[in-house]
Coordinates of C-alpha atoms in Angstrom, one line a residue:
Chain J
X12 CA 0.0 0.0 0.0
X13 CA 2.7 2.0 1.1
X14 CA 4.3 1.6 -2.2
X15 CA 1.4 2.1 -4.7
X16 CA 0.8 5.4 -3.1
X17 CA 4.5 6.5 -3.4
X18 CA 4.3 5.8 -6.4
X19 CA 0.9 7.3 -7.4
X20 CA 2.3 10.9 -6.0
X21 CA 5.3 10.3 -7.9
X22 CA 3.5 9.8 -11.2
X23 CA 1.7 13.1 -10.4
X24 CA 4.7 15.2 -9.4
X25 CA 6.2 13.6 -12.8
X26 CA 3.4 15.0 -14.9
X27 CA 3.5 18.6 -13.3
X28 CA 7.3 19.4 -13.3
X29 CA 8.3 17.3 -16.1
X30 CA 5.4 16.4 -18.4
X31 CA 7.6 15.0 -21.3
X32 CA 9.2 12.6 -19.0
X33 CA 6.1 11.3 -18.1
X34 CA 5.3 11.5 -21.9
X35 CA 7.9 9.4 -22.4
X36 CA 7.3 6.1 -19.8
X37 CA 3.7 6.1 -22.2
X38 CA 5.6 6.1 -25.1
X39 CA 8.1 3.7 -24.0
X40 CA 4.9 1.5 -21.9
X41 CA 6.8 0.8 -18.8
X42 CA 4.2 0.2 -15.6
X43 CA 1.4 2.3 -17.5
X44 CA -1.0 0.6 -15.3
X45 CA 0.1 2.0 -12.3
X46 CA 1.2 5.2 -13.5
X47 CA -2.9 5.2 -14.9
X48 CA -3.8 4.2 -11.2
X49 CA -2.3 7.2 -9.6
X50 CA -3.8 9.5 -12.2
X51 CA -7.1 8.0 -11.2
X52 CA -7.2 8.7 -7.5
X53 CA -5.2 12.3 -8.3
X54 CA -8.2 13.5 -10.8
X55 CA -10.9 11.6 -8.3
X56 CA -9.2 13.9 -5.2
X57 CA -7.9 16.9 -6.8
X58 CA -12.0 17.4 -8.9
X59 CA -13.4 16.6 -5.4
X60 CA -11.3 19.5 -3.4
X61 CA -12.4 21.8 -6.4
X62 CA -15.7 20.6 -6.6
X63 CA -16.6 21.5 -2.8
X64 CA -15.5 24.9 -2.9
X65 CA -17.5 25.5 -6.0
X66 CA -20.9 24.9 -5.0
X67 CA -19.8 26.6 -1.9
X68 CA -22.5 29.9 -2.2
X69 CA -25.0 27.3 -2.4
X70 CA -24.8 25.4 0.7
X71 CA -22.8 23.0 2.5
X72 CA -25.2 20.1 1.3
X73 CA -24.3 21.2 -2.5
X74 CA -20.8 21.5 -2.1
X75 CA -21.1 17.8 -1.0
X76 CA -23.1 16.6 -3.9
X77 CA -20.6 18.1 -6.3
X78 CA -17.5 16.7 -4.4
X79 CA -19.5 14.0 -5.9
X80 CA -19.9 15.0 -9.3
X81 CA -17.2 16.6 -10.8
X82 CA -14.7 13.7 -10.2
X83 CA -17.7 11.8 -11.8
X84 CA -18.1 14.1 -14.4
X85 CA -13.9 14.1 -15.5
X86 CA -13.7 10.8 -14.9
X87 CA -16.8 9.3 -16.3
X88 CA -15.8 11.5 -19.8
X89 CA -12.7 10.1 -19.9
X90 CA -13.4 6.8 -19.3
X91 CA -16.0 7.1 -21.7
X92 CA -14.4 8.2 -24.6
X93 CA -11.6 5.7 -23.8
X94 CA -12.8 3.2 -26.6
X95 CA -13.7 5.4 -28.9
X96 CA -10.2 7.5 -28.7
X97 CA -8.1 3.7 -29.2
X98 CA -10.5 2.9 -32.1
X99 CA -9.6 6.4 -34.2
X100 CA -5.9 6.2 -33.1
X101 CA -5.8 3.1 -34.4
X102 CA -7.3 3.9 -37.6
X103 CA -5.2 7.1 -37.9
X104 CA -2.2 4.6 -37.7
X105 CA -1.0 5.8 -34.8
X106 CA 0.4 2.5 -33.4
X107 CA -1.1 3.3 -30.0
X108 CA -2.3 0.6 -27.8
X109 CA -5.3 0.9 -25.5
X110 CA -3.1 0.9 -22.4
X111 CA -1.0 4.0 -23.9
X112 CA -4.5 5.7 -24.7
X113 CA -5.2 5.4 -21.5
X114 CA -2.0 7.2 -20.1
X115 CA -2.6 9.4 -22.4
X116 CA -5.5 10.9 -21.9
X117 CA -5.7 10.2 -18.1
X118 CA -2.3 12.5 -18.2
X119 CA -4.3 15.2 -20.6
X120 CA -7.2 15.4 -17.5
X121 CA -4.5 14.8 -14.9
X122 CA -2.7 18.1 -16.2
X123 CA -6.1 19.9 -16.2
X124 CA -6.3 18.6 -12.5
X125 CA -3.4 20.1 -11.3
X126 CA -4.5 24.1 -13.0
X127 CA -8.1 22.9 -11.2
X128 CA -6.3 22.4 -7.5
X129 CA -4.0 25.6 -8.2
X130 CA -7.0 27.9 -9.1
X131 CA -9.0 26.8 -6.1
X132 CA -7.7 29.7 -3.9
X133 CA -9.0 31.6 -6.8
X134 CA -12.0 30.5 -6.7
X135 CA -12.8 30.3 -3.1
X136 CA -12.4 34.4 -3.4
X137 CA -14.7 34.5 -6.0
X138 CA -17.2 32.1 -4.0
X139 CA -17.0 34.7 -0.9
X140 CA -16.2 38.0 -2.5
X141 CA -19.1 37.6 -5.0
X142 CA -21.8 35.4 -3.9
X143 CA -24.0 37.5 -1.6
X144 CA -27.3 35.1 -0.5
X145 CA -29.4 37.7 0.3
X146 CA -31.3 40.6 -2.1
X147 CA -34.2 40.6 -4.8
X148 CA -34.6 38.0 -7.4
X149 CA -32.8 39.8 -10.0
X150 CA -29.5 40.2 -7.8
X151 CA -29.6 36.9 -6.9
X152 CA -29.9 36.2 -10.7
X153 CA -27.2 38.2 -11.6
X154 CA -24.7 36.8 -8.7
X155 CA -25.4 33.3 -10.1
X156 CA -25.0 34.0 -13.5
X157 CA -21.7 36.1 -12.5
X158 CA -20.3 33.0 -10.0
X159 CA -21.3 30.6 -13.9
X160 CA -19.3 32.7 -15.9
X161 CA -16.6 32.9 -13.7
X162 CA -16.5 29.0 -13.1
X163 CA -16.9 28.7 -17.4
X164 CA -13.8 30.9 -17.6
X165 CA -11.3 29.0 -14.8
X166 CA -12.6 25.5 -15.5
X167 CA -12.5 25.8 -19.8
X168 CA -9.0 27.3 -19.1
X169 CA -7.8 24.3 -16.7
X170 CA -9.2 22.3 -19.7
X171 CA -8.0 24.0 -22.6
X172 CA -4.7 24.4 -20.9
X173 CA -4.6 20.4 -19.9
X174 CA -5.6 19.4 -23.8
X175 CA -2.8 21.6 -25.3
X176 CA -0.6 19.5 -23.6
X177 CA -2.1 16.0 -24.5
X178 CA -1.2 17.2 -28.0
X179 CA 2.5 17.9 -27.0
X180 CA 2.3 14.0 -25.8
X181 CA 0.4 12.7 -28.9
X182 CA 3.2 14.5 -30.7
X183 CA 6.2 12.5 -28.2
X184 CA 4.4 8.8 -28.6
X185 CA 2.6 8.3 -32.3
X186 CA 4.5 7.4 -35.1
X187 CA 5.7 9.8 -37.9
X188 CA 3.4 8.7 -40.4
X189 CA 0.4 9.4 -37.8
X190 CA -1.7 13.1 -38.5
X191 CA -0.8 14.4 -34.6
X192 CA -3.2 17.2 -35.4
X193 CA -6.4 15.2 -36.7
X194 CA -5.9 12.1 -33.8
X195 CA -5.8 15.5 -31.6
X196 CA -9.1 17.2 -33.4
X197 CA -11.2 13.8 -33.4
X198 CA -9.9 12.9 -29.8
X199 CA -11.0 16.7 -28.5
X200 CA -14.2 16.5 -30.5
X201 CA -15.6 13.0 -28.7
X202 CA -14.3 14.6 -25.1
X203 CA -16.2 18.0 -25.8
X204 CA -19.4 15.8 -27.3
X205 CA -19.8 13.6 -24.7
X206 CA -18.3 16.0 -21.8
X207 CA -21.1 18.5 -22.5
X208 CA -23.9 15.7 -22.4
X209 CA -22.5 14.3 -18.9
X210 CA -22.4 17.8 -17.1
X211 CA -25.8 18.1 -18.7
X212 CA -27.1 15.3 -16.7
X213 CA -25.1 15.7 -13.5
X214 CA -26.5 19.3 -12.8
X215 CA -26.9 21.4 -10.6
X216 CA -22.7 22.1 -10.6
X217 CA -23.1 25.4 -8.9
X218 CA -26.9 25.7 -7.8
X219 CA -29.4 27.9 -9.2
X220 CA -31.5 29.9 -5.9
X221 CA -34.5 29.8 -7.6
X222 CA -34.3 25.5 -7.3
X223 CA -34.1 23.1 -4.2
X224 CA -30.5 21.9 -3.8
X225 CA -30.7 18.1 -5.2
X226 CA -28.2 15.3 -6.5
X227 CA -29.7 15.4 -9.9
X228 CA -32.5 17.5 -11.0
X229 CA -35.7 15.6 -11.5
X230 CA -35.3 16.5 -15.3
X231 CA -31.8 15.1 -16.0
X232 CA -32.6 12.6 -18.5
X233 CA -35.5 14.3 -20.0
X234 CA -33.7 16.0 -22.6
X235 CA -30.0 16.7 -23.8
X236 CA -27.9 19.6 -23.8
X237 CA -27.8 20.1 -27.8
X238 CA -31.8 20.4 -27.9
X239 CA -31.3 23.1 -25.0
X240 CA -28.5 25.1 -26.7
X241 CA -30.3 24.7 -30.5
X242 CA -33.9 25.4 -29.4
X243 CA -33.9 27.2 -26.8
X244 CA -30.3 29.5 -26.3
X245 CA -30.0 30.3 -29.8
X246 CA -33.4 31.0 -30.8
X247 CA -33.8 33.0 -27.6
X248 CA -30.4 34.8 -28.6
X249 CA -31.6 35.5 -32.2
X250 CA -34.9 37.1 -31.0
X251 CA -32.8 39.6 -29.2
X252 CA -33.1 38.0 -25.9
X253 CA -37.3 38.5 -25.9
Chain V
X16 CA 6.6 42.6 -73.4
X17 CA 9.8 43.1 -75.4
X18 CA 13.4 42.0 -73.5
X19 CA 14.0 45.7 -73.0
X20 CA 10.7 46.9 -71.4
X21 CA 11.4 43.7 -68.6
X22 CA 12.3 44.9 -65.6
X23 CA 15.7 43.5 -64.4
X24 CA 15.5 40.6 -61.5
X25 CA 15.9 42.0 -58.4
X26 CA 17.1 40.7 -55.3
X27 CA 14.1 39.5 -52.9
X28 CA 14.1 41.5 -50.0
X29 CA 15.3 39.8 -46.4
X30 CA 12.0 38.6 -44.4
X31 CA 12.2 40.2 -41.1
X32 CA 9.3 38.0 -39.7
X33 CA 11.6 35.2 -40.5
X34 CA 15.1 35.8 -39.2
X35 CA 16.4 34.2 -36.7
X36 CA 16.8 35.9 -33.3
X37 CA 20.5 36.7 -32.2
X38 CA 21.0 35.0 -28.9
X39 CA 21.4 37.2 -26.3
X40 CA 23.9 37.2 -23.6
X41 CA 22.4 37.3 -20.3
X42 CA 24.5 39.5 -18.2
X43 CA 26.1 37.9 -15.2
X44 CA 27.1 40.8 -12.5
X45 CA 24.9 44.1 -11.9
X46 CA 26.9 46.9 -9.8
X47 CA 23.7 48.5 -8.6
X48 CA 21.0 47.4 -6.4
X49 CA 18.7 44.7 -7.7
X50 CA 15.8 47.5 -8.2
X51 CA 17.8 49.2 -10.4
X52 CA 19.0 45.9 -12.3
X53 CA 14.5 44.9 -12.8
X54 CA 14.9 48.7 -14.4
X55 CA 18.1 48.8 -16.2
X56 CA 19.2 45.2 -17.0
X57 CA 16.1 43.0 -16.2
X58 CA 18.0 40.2 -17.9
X59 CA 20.6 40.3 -15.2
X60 CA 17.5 39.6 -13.1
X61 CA 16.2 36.8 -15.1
X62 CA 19.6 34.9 -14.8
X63 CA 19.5 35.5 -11.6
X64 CA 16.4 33.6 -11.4
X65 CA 16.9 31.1 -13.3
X66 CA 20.5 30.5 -11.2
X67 CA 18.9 29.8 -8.3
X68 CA 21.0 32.8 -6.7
X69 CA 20.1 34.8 -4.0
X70 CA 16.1 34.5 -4.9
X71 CA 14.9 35.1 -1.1
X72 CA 16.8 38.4 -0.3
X73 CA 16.0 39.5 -3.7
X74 CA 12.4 38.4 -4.2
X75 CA 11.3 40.1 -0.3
X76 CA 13.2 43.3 -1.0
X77 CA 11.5 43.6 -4.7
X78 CA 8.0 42.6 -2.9
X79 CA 8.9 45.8 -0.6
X80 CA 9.6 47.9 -3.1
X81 CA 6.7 46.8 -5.4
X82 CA 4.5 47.2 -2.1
X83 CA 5.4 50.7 -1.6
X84 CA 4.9 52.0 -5.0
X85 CA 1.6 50.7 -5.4
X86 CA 0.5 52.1 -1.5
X87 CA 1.9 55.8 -3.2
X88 CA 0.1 55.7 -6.5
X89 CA -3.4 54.2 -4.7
X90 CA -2.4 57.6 -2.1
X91 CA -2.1 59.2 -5.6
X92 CA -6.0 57.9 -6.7
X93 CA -7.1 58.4 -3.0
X94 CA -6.8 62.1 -3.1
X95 CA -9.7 61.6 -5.7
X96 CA -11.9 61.7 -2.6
X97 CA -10.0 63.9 -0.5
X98 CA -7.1 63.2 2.6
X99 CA -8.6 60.7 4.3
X100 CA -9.3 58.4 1.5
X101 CA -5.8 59.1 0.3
X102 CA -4.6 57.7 3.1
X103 CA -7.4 55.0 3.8
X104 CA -5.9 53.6 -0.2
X105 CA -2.5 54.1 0.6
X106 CA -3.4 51.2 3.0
X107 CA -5.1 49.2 1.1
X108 CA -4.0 49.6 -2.8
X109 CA -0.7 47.1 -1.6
X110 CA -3.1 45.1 0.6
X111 CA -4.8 44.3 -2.7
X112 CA -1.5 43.7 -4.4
X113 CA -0.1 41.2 -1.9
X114 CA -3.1 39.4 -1.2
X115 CA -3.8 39.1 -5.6
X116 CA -0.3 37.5 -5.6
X117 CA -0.9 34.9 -2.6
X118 CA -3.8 34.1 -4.4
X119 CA -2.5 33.3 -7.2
X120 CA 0.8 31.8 -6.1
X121 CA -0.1 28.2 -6.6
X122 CA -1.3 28.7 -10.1
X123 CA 1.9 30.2 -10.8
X124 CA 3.8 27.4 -9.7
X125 CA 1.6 25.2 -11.5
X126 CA 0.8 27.0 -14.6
X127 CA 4.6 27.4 -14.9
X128 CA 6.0 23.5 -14.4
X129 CA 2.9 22.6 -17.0
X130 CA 4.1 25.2 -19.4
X131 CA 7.5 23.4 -19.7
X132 CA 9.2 26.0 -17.2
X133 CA 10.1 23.9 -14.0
X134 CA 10.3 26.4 -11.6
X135 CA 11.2 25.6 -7.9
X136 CA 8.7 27.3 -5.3
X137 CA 11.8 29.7 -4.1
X138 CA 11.9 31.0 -7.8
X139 CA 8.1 31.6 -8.2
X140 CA 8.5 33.7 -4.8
X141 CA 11.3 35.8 -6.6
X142 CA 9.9 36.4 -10.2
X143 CA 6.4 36.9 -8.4
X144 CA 8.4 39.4 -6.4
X145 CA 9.7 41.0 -9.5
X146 CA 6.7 41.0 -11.5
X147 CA 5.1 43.0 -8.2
X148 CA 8.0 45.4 -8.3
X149 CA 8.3 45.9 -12.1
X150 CA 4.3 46.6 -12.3
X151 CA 5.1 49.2 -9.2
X152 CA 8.0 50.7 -11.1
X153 CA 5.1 52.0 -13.9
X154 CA 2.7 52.9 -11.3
X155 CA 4.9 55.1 -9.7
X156 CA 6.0 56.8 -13.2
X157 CA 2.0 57.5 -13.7
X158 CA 1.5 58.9 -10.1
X159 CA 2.1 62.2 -10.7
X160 CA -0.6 61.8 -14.2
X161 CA -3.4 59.6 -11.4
X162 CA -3.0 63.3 -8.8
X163 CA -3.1 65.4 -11.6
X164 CA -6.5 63.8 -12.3
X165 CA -7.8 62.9 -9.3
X166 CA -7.5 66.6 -7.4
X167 CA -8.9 68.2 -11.1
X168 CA -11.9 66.2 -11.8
X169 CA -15.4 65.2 -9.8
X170 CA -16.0 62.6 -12.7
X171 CA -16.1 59.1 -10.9
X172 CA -16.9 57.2 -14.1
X173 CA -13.7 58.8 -15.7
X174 CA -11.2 58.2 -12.8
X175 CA -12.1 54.8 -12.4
X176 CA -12.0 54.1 -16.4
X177 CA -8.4 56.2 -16.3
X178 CA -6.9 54.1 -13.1
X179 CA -8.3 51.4 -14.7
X180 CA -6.1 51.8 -17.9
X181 CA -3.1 52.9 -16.2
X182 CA -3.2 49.5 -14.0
X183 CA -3.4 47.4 -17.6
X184 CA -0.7 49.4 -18.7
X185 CA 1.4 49.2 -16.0
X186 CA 0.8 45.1 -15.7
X187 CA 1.5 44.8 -19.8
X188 CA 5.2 45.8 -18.2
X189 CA 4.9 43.0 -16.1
X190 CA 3.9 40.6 -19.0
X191 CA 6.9 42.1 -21.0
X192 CA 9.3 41.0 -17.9
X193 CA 8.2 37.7 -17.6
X194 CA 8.2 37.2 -21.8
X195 CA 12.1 38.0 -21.1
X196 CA 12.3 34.3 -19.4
X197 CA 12.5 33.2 -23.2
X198 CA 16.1 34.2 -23.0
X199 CA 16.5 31.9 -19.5
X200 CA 18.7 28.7 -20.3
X201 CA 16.5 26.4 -18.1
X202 CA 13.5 28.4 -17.8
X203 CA 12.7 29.1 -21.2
X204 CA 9.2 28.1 -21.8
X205 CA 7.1 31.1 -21.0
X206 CA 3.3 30.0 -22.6
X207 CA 2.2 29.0 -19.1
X208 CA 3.1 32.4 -17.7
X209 CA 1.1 34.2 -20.0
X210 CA -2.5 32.6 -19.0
X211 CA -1.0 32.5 -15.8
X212 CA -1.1 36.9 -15.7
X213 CA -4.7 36.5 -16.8
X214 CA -5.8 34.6 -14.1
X215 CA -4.0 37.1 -12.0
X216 CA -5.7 40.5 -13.6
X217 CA -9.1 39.1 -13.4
X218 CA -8.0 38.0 -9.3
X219 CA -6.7 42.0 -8.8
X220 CA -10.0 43.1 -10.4
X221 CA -12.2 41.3 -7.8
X222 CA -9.6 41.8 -5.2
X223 CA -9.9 45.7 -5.8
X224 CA -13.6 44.9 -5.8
X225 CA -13.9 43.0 -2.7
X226 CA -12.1 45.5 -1.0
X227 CA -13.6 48.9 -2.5
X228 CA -13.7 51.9 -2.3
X229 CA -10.6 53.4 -2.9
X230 CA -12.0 56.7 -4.2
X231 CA -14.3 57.4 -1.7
X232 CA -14.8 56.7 2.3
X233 CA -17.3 54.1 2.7
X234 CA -21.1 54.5 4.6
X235 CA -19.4 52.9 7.7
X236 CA -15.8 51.0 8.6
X237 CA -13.3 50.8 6.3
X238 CA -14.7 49.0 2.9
X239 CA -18.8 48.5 1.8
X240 CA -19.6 44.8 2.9
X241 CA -22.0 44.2 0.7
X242 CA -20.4 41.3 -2.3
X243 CA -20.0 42.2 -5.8
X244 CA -18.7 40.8 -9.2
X245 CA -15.9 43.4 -10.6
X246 CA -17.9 43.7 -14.0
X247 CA -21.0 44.7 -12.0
X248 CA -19.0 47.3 -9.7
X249 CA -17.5 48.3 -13.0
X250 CA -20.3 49.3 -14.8
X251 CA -22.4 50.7 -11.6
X252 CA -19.1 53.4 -11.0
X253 CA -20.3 54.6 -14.7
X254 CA -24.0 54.8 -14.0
X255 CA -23.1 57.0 -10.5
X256 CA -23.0 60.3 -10.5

């Protein structure tokens, strides 16, 4: 025990001061599963430590529920995706077995884990500086539209961030003759697809004050996030917000 | 076209986007004081860094000076809303300096090492330090424009909008500092850096927010305790009168 947790925070200290060496041991498919192991229980701590102060304004209960969630949320995407990813890297001719997809992409969302645990003192300012409980409907609109936005822009920038990088290690383990840039597109486009859809379902993430706080709304599986965004955001958008 | 109309084959003309860079030679010894070296030779400073040389006496007497040049130029602001609230920012404009950069201490570590740039905690301190003191240096070059302002105008909308711009343009100083590590033989990779100073405007924006005002004296204590998003404070300083 004493080991496989040395060596889990080794793995994770690997990927944050030198990411290409850790590039490498995937390339090179030396103890992937453990170094995979430790990337597991990092993104399942690091996503829960974020996830509490983020539903913070909300209440205590929240903050729970999405100490919960997000790890759910990261690693239920990622895991999900895992098939597809080996299926196109291995029609891309990237020479990639599923073991090294797995490194690879766990590595991509361990990365984004690490910006995610550095921002949280970030984040906790913006939970107490900004989110005032009390006041009229439409402040308490505006303060959780403002806490959204702010959580869009630190999150999307953890992830953006963390996915730059997984194309730096795409770059370091497929073969020449493998298209680094459309493995990377496809690989980004089934995360994004499926990513969106998950967080769709898992919601509330940081707890609208006009709903009860709950696990899962009672709507979750009602309908999906692309029928939300195509008929009613845009359309809504397009009217001029009437 | 006849053989003697044709204009003769010229030369094509060197592509500046395209030449290479000359390496630059990063200065080993400073005589002056390492306030004067961020000013003078802030590539003396960045070796420093990057040597691992003297990063704690160096990175706590930069935070000092960088402290004390943003405490004169929020005096500077204060005086927007007469003595009192001169003095009331000269406490709190470096208040809101330090505790931005503790806040954002861990992402610079972080951003940094995933960036390619493996800094060691001791070096985040010092360039932190620097960037602190290098933003300061600019600030206090524009306090004399901030007083001129501030004790000739009752505009609120406009002093906020001009204190506002100065503090960008002091902190694009900043950004020009830190892109300077490109020349650093270990600590080279700078991309992490630059999302890095986002995160770290946006955190001084609700910083100065959370802590507001510094132009006027609040309805009671020392700061309103009501919580607000910077954009919303933003806009509501334009809408006062």
């Amino acid at each position: 025990m004493g080991d496989l947790s040395e060596s889990c925070f080794l793995v994770c200290i690997v990927l944050l001061r030198t990411p290409s060496t850790f590039w490498k041991i995937i390339q090179r498919k030396t103890q992937i599963g453990k170094t995979v192991l430790g990337l597991f229980l990092f993104i399942l701590v690091s996503s829960a430590c974020y996830g509490i102060v983020l539903a913070g304004w909300r209440s205590p209960r929240l903050s729970f529920y999405v100490a919960i969630k997000l790890p759910m949320l990261l690693l239920g995407t990622t895991s999900m995706v895992m098939v597809l990813n080996w299926i196109l890297a291995t029609i891309l001719g990237s020479a990639l077995t599923f073991k090294q997809v797995m490194g690879l992409t766990y590595g991509a969302m361990g990365i984004a884990c690490w910006l995610l645990l550095s921002l949280i003192p970030v984040t906790l300012l913006f939970t107490l500086g900004v989110a005032d409980y009390e006041g009229t409907n439409d402040q308490l609109r505006m303060t959780h539209n403002c806490l959204l936005l702010t959580h869009i822009f630190l999150i999307a920038s953890a992830g953006i961030y963390g996915n730059l990088q997984l194309r730096e290690g795409l770059r370091q383990t497929v073969v020449a003759e493998c298209s680094v840039n459309q493995l990377y597109l496809a690989w980004i486009i089934a995360f994004g697809f499926v990513g969106c859809q998950l967080s769709w379902i898992l919601r509330p993430f940081v707890g609208s004050p006009f709903y009860p706080v709950a696990f899962l709304r009672p709507d979750c599986l009602e309908r999906n996030f692309y029928e939300f965004v195509f008929l009613e955001v845009l359309p809504f958008v397009l009217r001029g917000g009437k | 076209m006849s053989e003697a109309l044709r204009p003769p084959n010229l030369p094509h003309p060197p592509s500046y986007s395209k030449r290479p860079s000359l390496p630059v030679e990063i200065p080993r010894a400073y005589e002056g004081g390492v306030l004067s070296g961020l000013l003078k030779a802030p590539l003396w400073l960045v070796g420093r860094i990057d040597d691992n040389d003297g990063l704690f006496r160096r990175g706590c007497c930069l935070l000092c000076w960088g402290l004390l040049f943003h405490a004169l130029f929020g005096a500077a602001m204060g005086l927007f809303g007469g003595w009192e609230t001169a003095v009331m920012s000269f406490i709190k404009a470096p208040i809101i300096a330090l505790s931005s950069l503790g806040l954002c201490m861990p992402s610079l570590y972080v951003f940094g090492c995933v960036g390619g740039m493996p800094l060691k905690p001791s070096q985040a301190f010092a360039l932190a330090g620097s960037l602190l003191a290098m933003i300061g240096i600019i600030l206090l070059g524009l306090t004399p424009v901030t007083w001129l302002f501030a004790v000739s105008t009752h505009n609120l909308g406009f002093i906020v909008l001009l204190n506002t711009i100065l503090w960008l343009f002091a902190a694009s100083f900043g950004g020009r500092f830190l892109s300077l590590f490109r020349h650093a033989p270990s600590l080279h990779h700078t991309g992490g850096l630059k999302w890095w100073l986002v995160v770290f405007l946006v955190v001084s924006m609700q910083m100065a927010t959370t802590l507001r005002p510094l132009l006027k004296m609040p309805s009671e204590g020392w700061r309103e305790k009501d919580k607000k998003f910077f954009v919303v404070h933003f806009i509501e300083c334009f809408e006062e009168k």
